[in-house]
Short mmCIF file of N, CA, C and O in Angstrom, two decimals:
data_model
loop_
_atom_site.label_atom_id
_atom_site.label_comp_id
_atom_site.label_asym_id
_atom_site.label_seq_id
_atom_site.Cartn_x
_atom_site.Cartn_y
_atom_site.Cartn_z
N MET F 1 -12.51 151.82 -150.95
CA MET F 1 -12.54 150.31 -150.93
C MET F 1 -13.86 149.81 -150.51
O MET F 1 -13.90 149.09 -149.52
N ARG F 2 -14.94 150.36 -150.68
CA ARG F 2 -16.35 150.24 -150.11
C ARG F 2 -16.61 148.71 -150.72
O ARG F 2 -16.47 148.30 -151.95
N SER F 3 -17.55 148.07 -149.90
CA SER F 3 -17.88 146.64 -150.01
C SER F 3 -17.04 145.75 -150.43
O SER F 3 -17.22 144.98 -151.55
N MET F 4 -15.97 145.79 -149.68
CA MET F 4 -14.95 144.63 -150.18
C MET F 4 -14.66 143.84 -149.12
O MET F 4 -15.29 143.85 -147.90
N GLY F 5 -13.96 142.90 -149.58
CA GLY F 5 -13.48 141.71 -148.41
C GLY F 5 -12.44 142.06 -147.32
O GLY F 5 -12.25 143.34 -147.03
N ASP F 6 -12.47 141.19 -146.35
CA ASP F 6 -11.89 141.61 -144.85
C ASP F 6 -10.17 141.99 -145.45
O ASP F 6 -9.80 143.10 -144.48
N GLY F 7 -9.80 141.27 -146.16
CA GLY F 7 -8.45 141.88 -146.89
C GLY F 7 -8.09 143.26 -147.26
O GLY F 7 -7.28 143.95 -146.72
N ALA F 8 -9.02 143.61 -147.94
CA ALA F 8 -9.17 145.07 -148.68
C ALA F 8 -9.50 146.04 -147.53
O ALA F 8 -9.04 147.32 -147.48
N LYS F 9 -10.49 145.62 -146.90
CA LYS F 9 -10.64 146.53 -145.68
C LYS F 9 -9.55 146.72 -144.62
O LYS F 9 -9.51 147.86 -144.34
N LYS F 10 -8.66 145.76 -144.22
CA LYS F 10 -7.62 145.96 -143.63
C LYS F 10 -6.56 146.67 -144.22
O LYS F 10 -5.85 147.62 -143.65
N ILE F 11 -6.40 146.80 -145.43
CA ILE F 11 -5.48 147.60 -146.30
C ILE F 11 -5.88 149.11 -146.05
O ILE F 11 -5.18 149.99 -145.61
N GLU F 12 -7.37 149.35 -146.24
CA GLU F 12 -7.72 150.68 -146.03
C GLU F 12 -7.52 151.13 -144.35
O GLU F 12 -7.38 152.33 -144.34
N ASP F 13 -7.84 150.22 -143.65
CA ASP F 13 -7.75 150.31 -142.27
C ASP F 13 -6.38 150.76 -141.96
O ASP F 13 -5.78 151.88 -141.16
N GLY F 14 -5.38 150.22 -142.40
CA GLY F 14 -4.01 150.46 -142.28
C GLY F 14 -3.57 151.61 -142.79
O GLY F 14 -2.55 152.57 -142.11
N LEU F 15 -3.71 151.80 -143.82
CA LEU F 15 -3.49 153.20 -144.30
C LEU F 15 -4.27 154.39 -143.64
O LEU F 15 -3.51 155.73 -143.60
N ARG F 16 -5.24 154.34 -143.22
CA ARG F 16 -5.87 155.31 -142.20
C ARG F 16 -5.30 155.74 -141.08
O ARG F 16 -4.76 156.53 -140.51
N ALA F 17 -4.68 154.23 -140.31
CA ALA F 17 -3.97 154.53 -139.38
C ALA F 17 -2.63 155.19 -139.31
O ALA F 17 -2.18 156.01 -138.92
N PHE F 18 -1.86 154.70 -140.87
CA PHE F 18 -0.81 155.47 -141.05
C PHE F 18 -0.97 157.04 -141.37
O PHE F 18 -0.01 157.61 -140.94
N THR F 19 -1.77 157.23 -142.05
CA THR F 19 -2.07 158.65 -142.16
C THR F 19 -2.62 159.66 -141.06
O THR F 19 -2.02 160.32 -140.85
N ASN F 20 -3.39 159.00 -139.99
CA ASN F 20 -3.33 159.63 -138.84
C ASN F 20 -2.49 159.94 -137.98
O ASN F 20 -2.35 160.68 -137.29
N GLU F 21 -1.37 158.80 -137.88
CA GLU F 21 -0.22 158.94 -137.04
C GLU F 21 0.97 159.60 -137.92
O GLU F 21 1.98 159.84 -137.09
N SER F 22 0.83 159.97 -139.07
CA SER F 22 1.95 160.68 -139.80
C SER F 22 2.21 161.98 -138.94
O SER F 22 1.19 163.00 -138.49
N LYS F 23 3.36 162.31 -139.01
CA LYS F 23 3.70 163.83 -137.97
C LYS F 23 4.22 164.90 -139.03
O LYS F 23 4.75 165.80 -138.37
N GLY F 24 3.90 164.76 -140.02
CA GLY F 24 4.24 165.88 -141.35
C GLY F 24 4.06 165.51 -142.62
O GLY F 24 3.17 164.62 -142.67
N ASP F 25 4.75 166.05 -143.40
CA ASP F 25 4.63 165.67 -144.72
C ASP F 25 4.99 164.27 -145.03
O ASP F 25 4.41 163.59 -146.17
N TYR F 26 5.68 163.34 -143.99
CA TYR F 26 6.11 161.98 -144.10
C TYR F 26 6.02 161.39 -142.60
O TYR F 26 5.45 162.20 -141.98
N TYR F 27 6.03 160.14 -142.55
CA TYR F 27 5.35 159.55 -141.31
C TYR F 27 6.15 160.11 -140.28
O TYR F 27 5.35 160.42 -139.18
N SER F 28 7.56 160.23 -140.43
CA SER F 28 8.20 160.93 -139.14
C SER F 28 8.39 162.27 -138.88
O SER F 28 9.22 162.88 -138.30
N GLY F 29 8.19 162.96 -139.94
CA GLY F 29 8.17 164.73 -140.09
C GLY F 29 8.41 164.95 -141.56
O GLY F 29 7.54 164.51 -142.30
N ASP F 30 9.42 165.70 -141.55
CA ASP F 30 9.57 166.54 -142.77
C ASP F 30 10.47 165.77 -144.02
O ASP F 30 10.69 166.39 -145.10
N SER F 31 10.98 164.63 -143.63
CA SER F 31 11.71 163.76 -144.70
C SER F 31 11.57 162.45 -144.79
O SER F 31 10.88 161.90 -143.84
N LEU F 32 11.80 161.85 -145.84
CA LEU F 32 11.06 160.29 -146.20
C LEU F 32 12.11 159.44 -145.11
O LEU F 32 13.12 159.81 -144.77
N GLY F 33 11.49 158.71 -144.55
CA GLY F 33 11.96 157.68 -143.70
C GLY F 33 11.61 156.31 -144.00
O GLY F 33 11.07 156.02 -144.78
N LEU F 34 12.15 155.36 -142.89
CA LEU F 34 11.81 154.15 -143.08
C LEU F 34 10.52 153.48 -143.17
O LEU F 34 10.25 152.80 -143.92
N VAL F 35 9.68 154.20 -142.38
CA VAL F 35 8.04 153.55 -142.36
C VAL F 35 7.83 153.95 -143.76
O VAL F 35 6.93 153.11 -144.40
N ASP F 36 8.05 155.22 -144.51
CA ASP F 36 7.67 155.72 -145.57
C ASP F 36 7.75 154.50 -146.67
O ASP F 36 7.59 154.30 -147.53
N CYS F 37 9.34 154.35 -146.59
CA CYS F 37 10.04 153.41 -147.46
C CYS F 37 9.40 152.04 -147.56
O CYS F 37 9.36 151.46 -148.35
N VAL F 38 9.06 151.57 -146.37
CA VAL F 38 8.54 150.13 -146.39
C VAL F 38 7.22 150.04 -146.92
O VAL F 38 6.54 149.12 -147.89
N LEU F 39 6.38 151.33 -146.76
CA LEU F 39 4.75 151.27 -147.34
C LEU F 39 4.87 151.40 -148.71
O LEU F 39 4.02 151.12 -149.46
N LEU F 40 5.68 152.52 -149.23
CA LEU F 40 5.57 153.14 -150.59
C LEU F 40 5.68 152.11 -151.54
O LEU F 40 4.55 152.37 -152.51
N PRO F 41 6.15 151.15 -151.85
CA PRO F 41 6.13 150.13 -153.04
C PRO F 41 4.39 149.45 -153.19
O PRO F 41 4.13 149.23 -153.94
N TYR F 42 4.07 149.12 -151.88
CA TYR F 42 2.87 148.56 -151.92
C TYR F 42 1.76 149.41 -152.02
O TYR F 42 0.83 149.51 -152.73
N ALA F 43 1.73 150.91 -151.16
CA ALA F 43 0.70 151.88 -151.67
C ALA F 43 0.83 152.31 -153.08
O ALA F 43 -0.16 152.49 -153.69
N TYR F 44 1.81 152.48 -153.65
CA TYR F 44 2.08 152.90 -155.09
C TYR F 44 1.49 151.92 -156.10
O TYR F 44 0.65 152.27 -157.02
N ARG F 45 1.48 150.47 -155.56
CA ARG F 45 0.86 149.50 -156.53
C ARG F 45 -0.71 148.93 -156.34
O ARG F 45 -1.41 148.30 -156.84
N LEU F 46 -1.34 149.83 -155.28
CA LEU F 46 -2.82 149.58 -154.98
C LEU F 46 -3.76 149.77 -156.29
O LEU F 46 -4.74 148.98 -156.47
N TYR F 47 -3.34 150.38 -157.21
CA TYR F 47 -3.84 150.77 -158.62
C TYR F 47 -4.21 149.38 -159.28
O TYR F 47 -5.26 149.15 -159.86
N VAL F 48 -3.29 148.38 -159.04
CA VAL F 48 -3.41 147.11 -159.46
C VAL F 48 -4.66 146.43 -159.12
O VAL F 48 -5.60 145.73 -159.83
N LEU F 49 -5.24 146.66 -157.75
CA LEU F 49 -6.28 145.96 -157.38
C LEU F 49 -7.64 146.64 -157.85
O LEU F 49 -8.59 145.96 -158.49
N GLU F 50 -7.54 147.83 -158.11
CA GLU F 50 -8.61 148.57 -158.82
C GLU F 50 -8.82 148.21 -160.18
O GLU F 50 -9.90 148.19 -160.79
N HIS F 51 -7.71 147.89 -160.97
CA HIS F 51 -7.72 147.75 -162.16
C HIS F 51 -8.40 145.99 -162.39
O HIS F 51 -9.19 146.30 -163.54
N TYR F 52 -7.94 145.30 -161.78
CA TYR F 52 -8.46 143.98 -161.91
C TYR F 52 -9.61 143.56 -161.10
O TYR F 52 -10.18 142.62 -161.53
N ARG F 53 -9.85 144.39 -159.97
CA ARG F 53 -11.20 144.01 -159.09
C ARG F 53 -12.32 144.97 -159.07
O ARG F 53 -13.36 144.61 -158.70
N GLY F 54 -12.01 146.20 -159.98
CA GLY F 54 -13.23 147.16 -160.04
C GLY F 54 -13.03 148.18 -158.80
O GLY F 54 -12.21 148.31 -158.11
N THR F 55 -13.95 149.15 -159.15
CA THR F 55 -13.91 150.40 -158.67
C THR F 55 -14.37 150.26 -157.04
O THR F 55 -13.67 151.21 -156.10
N LYS F 56 -14.67 149.06 -156.57
CA LYS F 56 -15.17 148.65 -155.09
C LYS F 56 -13.82 148.79 -154.28
O LYS F 56 -13.95 148.78 -153.03
N PHE F 57 -12.66 148.52 -155.05
CA PHE F 57 -11.18 148.54 -154.62
C PHE F 57 -10.49 149.80 -154.52
O PHE F 57 -9.64 149.78 -154.00
N ALA F 58 -11.37 150.91 -155.21
CA ALA F 58 -10.40 151.94 -155.00
C ALA F 58 -10.61 152.78 -153.82
O ALA F 58 -11.36 152.63 -152.89
N LEU F 59 -9.35 153.47 -153.49
CA LEU F 59 -9.32 154.02 -152.12
C LEU F 59 -10.38 155.30 -152.38
O LEU F 59 -10.09 155.93 -153.70
N PRO F 60 -10.88 156.00 -151.44
CA PRO F 60 -11.43 157.33 -151.32
C PRO F 60 -10.38 158.28 -151.66
O PRO F 60 -9.22 158.09 -151.38
N THR F 61 -10.97 159.14 -152.46
CA THR F 61 -9.93 160.32 -152.86
C THR F 61 -10.04 161.53 -151.94
O THR F 61 -9.30 162.51 -152.03
N SER F 62 -11.19 161.50 -151.09
CA SER F 62 -11.31 162.89 -150.15
C SER F 62 -12.37 162.06 -149.19
O SER F 62 -12.79 161.03 -148.91
N GLY F 63 -12.50 162.81 -147.94
CA GLY F 63 -13.29 162.48 -147.14
C GLY F 63 -12.74 162.14 -145.51
O GLY F 63 -11.39 162.38 -145.48
N GLU F 64 -13.57 161.84 -144.57
CA GLU F 64 -13.01 161.55 -143.35
C GLU F 64 -12.05 162.85 -142.51
O GLU F 64 -10.86 162.76 -142.29
N GLY F 65 -12.55 164.29 -142.76
CA GLY F 65 -11.82 165.28 -142.37
C GLY F 65 -10.67 165.70 -143.06
O GLY F 65 -9.57 166.17 -142.38
N GLY F 66 -10.36 165.24 -144.40
CA GLY F 66 -9.25 165.50 -145.08
C GLY F 66 -8.19 164.20 -145.08
O GLY F 66 -7.14 164.34 -145.60
N LEU F 67 -8.55 163.31 -144.21
CA LEU F 67 -7.53 161.95 -144.19
C LEU F 67 -7.14 161.51 -145.55
O LEU F 67 -5.95 161.40 -145.87
N TRP F 68 -8.06 161.44 -146.61
CA TRP F 68 -8.11 160.87 -147.70
C TRP F 68 -7.08 161.77 -148.78
O TRP F 68 -6.12 161.34 -148.99
N GLU F 69 -7.32 162.95 -148.55
CA GLU F 69 -6.63 163.83 -149.28
C GLU F 69 -5.33 164.05 -148.82
O GLU F 69 -4.14 164.31 -149.65
N LYS F 70 -4.90 163.95 -147.37
CA LYS F 70 -3.59 163.87 -146.83
C LYS F 70 -3.01 162.66 -147.36
O LYS F 70 -1.71 162.59 -147.75
N TYR F 71 -3.25 161.57 -147.50
CA TYR F 71 -2.90 160.21 -147.64
C TYR F 71 -2.61 160.23 -149.13
O TYR F 71 -1.40 160.07 -149.55
N HIS F 72 -2.90 160.87 -150.11
CA HIS F 72 -2.82 160.99 -151.54
C HIS F 72 -1.39 162.11 -151.60
O HIS F 72 -0.97 162.12 -152.38
N ALA F 73 -1.85 163.26 -150.97
CA ALA F 73 -0.91 164.11 -151.00
C ALA F 73 0.59 163.51 -150.61
O ALA F 73 1.54 163.92 -151.36
N TRP F 74 0.53 162.81 -149.58
CA TRP F 74 2.04 161.81 -149.06
C TRP F 74 2.24 161.25 -150.25
O TRP F 74 3.37 160.98 -150.71
N LEU F 75 1.43 160.09 -150.86
CA LEU F 75 1.89 159.26 -151.94
C LEU F 75 2.54 160.09 -152.93
O LEU F 75 3.56 159.64 -153.71
N ASP F 76 1.74 161.10 -153.33
CA ASP F 76 2.34 162.28 -154.55
C ASP F 76 3.44 162.76 -154.53
O ASP F 76 4.55 162.64 -155.39
N ARG F 77 3.68 163.16 -153.02
CA ARG F 77 5.06 163.64 -152.51
C ARG F 77 6.06 163.02 -152.75
O ARG F 77 7.19 162.92 -153.30
N ALA F 78 5.72 161.56 -152.11
CA ALA F 78 6.98 160.69 -152.23
C ALA F 78 7.56 159.99 -153.42
O ALA F 78 8.38 159.95 -153.75
N THR F 79 6.26 159.86 -154.29
CA THR F 79 6.61 159.33 -155.60
C THR F 79 6.95 160.23 -156.43
O THR F 79 7.86 159.81 -157.22
N ALA F 80 7.26 161.60 -156.07
CA ALA F 80 7.80 162.48 -156.94
C ALA F 80 9.30 162.91 -156.63
O ALA F 80 9.91 163.51 -157.49
N LEU F 81 9.60 162.28 -155.38
CA LEU F 81 10.88 162.31 -155.18
C LEU F 81 11.92 161.78 -156.22
O LEU F 81 11.66 160.76 -156.60
N PRO F 82 12.70 162.36 -156.90
CA PRO F 82 13.40 161.73 -157.99
C PRO F 82 14.26 160.20 -157.47
O PRO F 82 14.05 159.63 -158.46
N TYR F 83 14.58 160.31 -156.35
CA TYR F 83 15.25 159.06 -156.26
C TYR F 83 14.35 157.81 -155.63
O TYR F 83 14.64 156.69 -155.71
N VAL F 84 13.08 158.36 -155.67
CA VAL F 84 11.93 157.34 -155.57
C VAL F 84 11.26 156.93 -157.07
O VAL F 84 11.03 155.71 -157.20
N ALA F 85 11.01 157.75 -157.53
CA ALA F 85 10.43 158.05 -158.94
C ALA F 85 11.07 156.96 -159.72
O ALA F 85 10.61 156.16 -160.59
N ARG F 86 12.36 156.88 -159.72
CA ARG F 86 13.22 156.01 -160.81
C ARG F 86 13.16 154.65 -160.25
O ARG F 86 13.66 153.66 -161.02
N THR F 87 12.77 154.36 -159.06
CA THR F 87 12.54 152.88 -158.67
C THR F 87 11.36 152.42 -159.05
O THR F 87 11.24 151.17 -158.81
N LEU F 88 10.56 153.10 -159.43
CA LEU F 88 8.77 152.48 -159.56
C LEU F 88 8.59 152.35 -160.89
O LEU F 88 9.11 152.85 -161.77
N PRO F 89 7.96 151.29 -160.99
CA PRO F 89 7.72 150.86 -162.20
C PRO F 89 6.88 151.47 -163.09
O PRO F 89 5.75 152.24 -162.70
N ASP F 90 6.55 151.67 -164.77
CA ASP F 90 5.68 152.22 -165.19
C ASP F 90 4.66 151.43 -165.06
O ASP F 90 4.24 150.40 -165.29
N LYS F 91 3.13 152.30 -164.69
CA LYS F 91 2.17 151.36 -164.32
C LYS F 91 1.62 150.65 -165.53
O LYS F 91 1.13 149.65 -165.26
N ASP F 92 1.61 150.97 -166.82
CA ASP F 92 1.07 150.08 -167.97
C ASP F 92 1.87 148.99 -168.14
O ASP F 92 1.42 147.86 -168.23
N ARG F 93 3.14 148.98 -168.10
CA ARG F 93 4.07 147.85 -167.88
C ARG F 93 3.91 146.98 -166.91
O ARG F 93 4.03 145.75 -167.15
N TYR F 94 3.72 147.63 -165.67
CA TYR F 94 3.35 146.74 -164.53
C TYR F 94 2.03 145.98 -164.54
O TYR F 94 1.90 144.83 -164.28
N LEU F 95 1.18 146.62 -165.19
CA LEU F 95 -0.21 145.97 -165.47
C LEU F 95 -0.06 144.63 -166.26
O LEU F 95 -0.53 143.46 -166.22
N LEU F 96 0.52 144.91 -167.36
CA LEU F 96 1.15 143.92 -168.47
C LEU F 96 1.84 142.79 -167.57
O LEU F 96 1.45 141.55 -168.09
N HIS F 97 2.74 143.01 -166.75
CA HIS F 97 3.30 141.97 -165.95
C HIS F 97 2.55 141.38 -165.13
O HIS F 97 2.47 140.19 -165.09
N VAL F 98 1.79 142.00 -164.61
CA VAL F 98 0.74 141.37 -163.65
C VAL F 98 -0.18 140.35 -164.60
O VAL F 98 -0.73 139.49 -163.80
N SER F 99 -0.52 140.72 -165.53
CA SER F 99 -1.62 140.05 -166.31
C SER F 99 -0.76 138.71 -166.72
O SER F 99 -1.65 137.59 -167.12
N ARG F 100 0.35 138.80 -167.08
CA ARG F 100 0.96 137.62 -167.35
C ARG F 100 1.03 136.39 -166.23
O ARG F 100 1.12 135.27 -166.43
N THR F 101 1.13 137.13 -165.10
CA THR F 101 1.07 136.11 -164.01
C THR F 101 -0.16 135.87 -163.40
O THR F 101 0.08 134.91 -162.41
N ARG F 102 -0.92 136.53 -163.74
CA ARG F 102 -2.40 136.59 -162.84
C ARG F 102 -2.84 135.20 -162.92
O ARG F 102 -3.47 134.76 -162.13
N THR F 103 -2.80 134.37 -163.98
CA THR F 103 -3.10 133.19 -164.18
C THR F 103 -2.65 132.46 -163.23
O THR F 103 -3.35 131.19 -162.60
N ARG F 104 -1.56 132.69 -162.65
CA ARG F 104 -0.90 131.60 -161.40
C ARG F 104 -1.17 131.95 -159.99
O ARG F 104 -0.95 131.16 -159.18
N VAL F 105 -1.86 133.26 -159.94
CA VAL F 105 -2.01 133.59 -158.72
C VAL F 105 -3.42 134.17 -158.65
O VAL F 105 -4.20 134.48 -159.59
N ALA F 106 -4.36 134.31 -157.58
CA ALA F 106 -5.65 134.74 -157.15
C ALA F 106 -5.48 136.28 -157.03
O ALA F 106 -5.25 136.68 -156.22
N LEU F 107 -5.67 137.04 -158.23
CA LEU F 107 -5.88 138.22 -158.13
C LEU F 107 -7.38 138.82 -158.45
O LEU F 107 -8.20 138.41 -159.15
#
């Protein structure tokens, strides 16, 4: 999320802190916990910012000593859990939903 506003920078900084403080495959260790479950719906939907605001809102995929690889591995691992995957919206359908409400909110 290079060259972005304060809000996007705060998101990136928060994800950086989350990843640095994680104690294993998930935030608290080897199993999905409360902190993961709170962040996950928002982390999963960050593609919406990149879609509507451009690549400057894309999260890094690598760098910072493996931090971004670790973050994306967490996201992939968590969203692949069957009991999580079935709760997540299809990305294309969600973008369509957002496009319909986008005129009412500043995206």
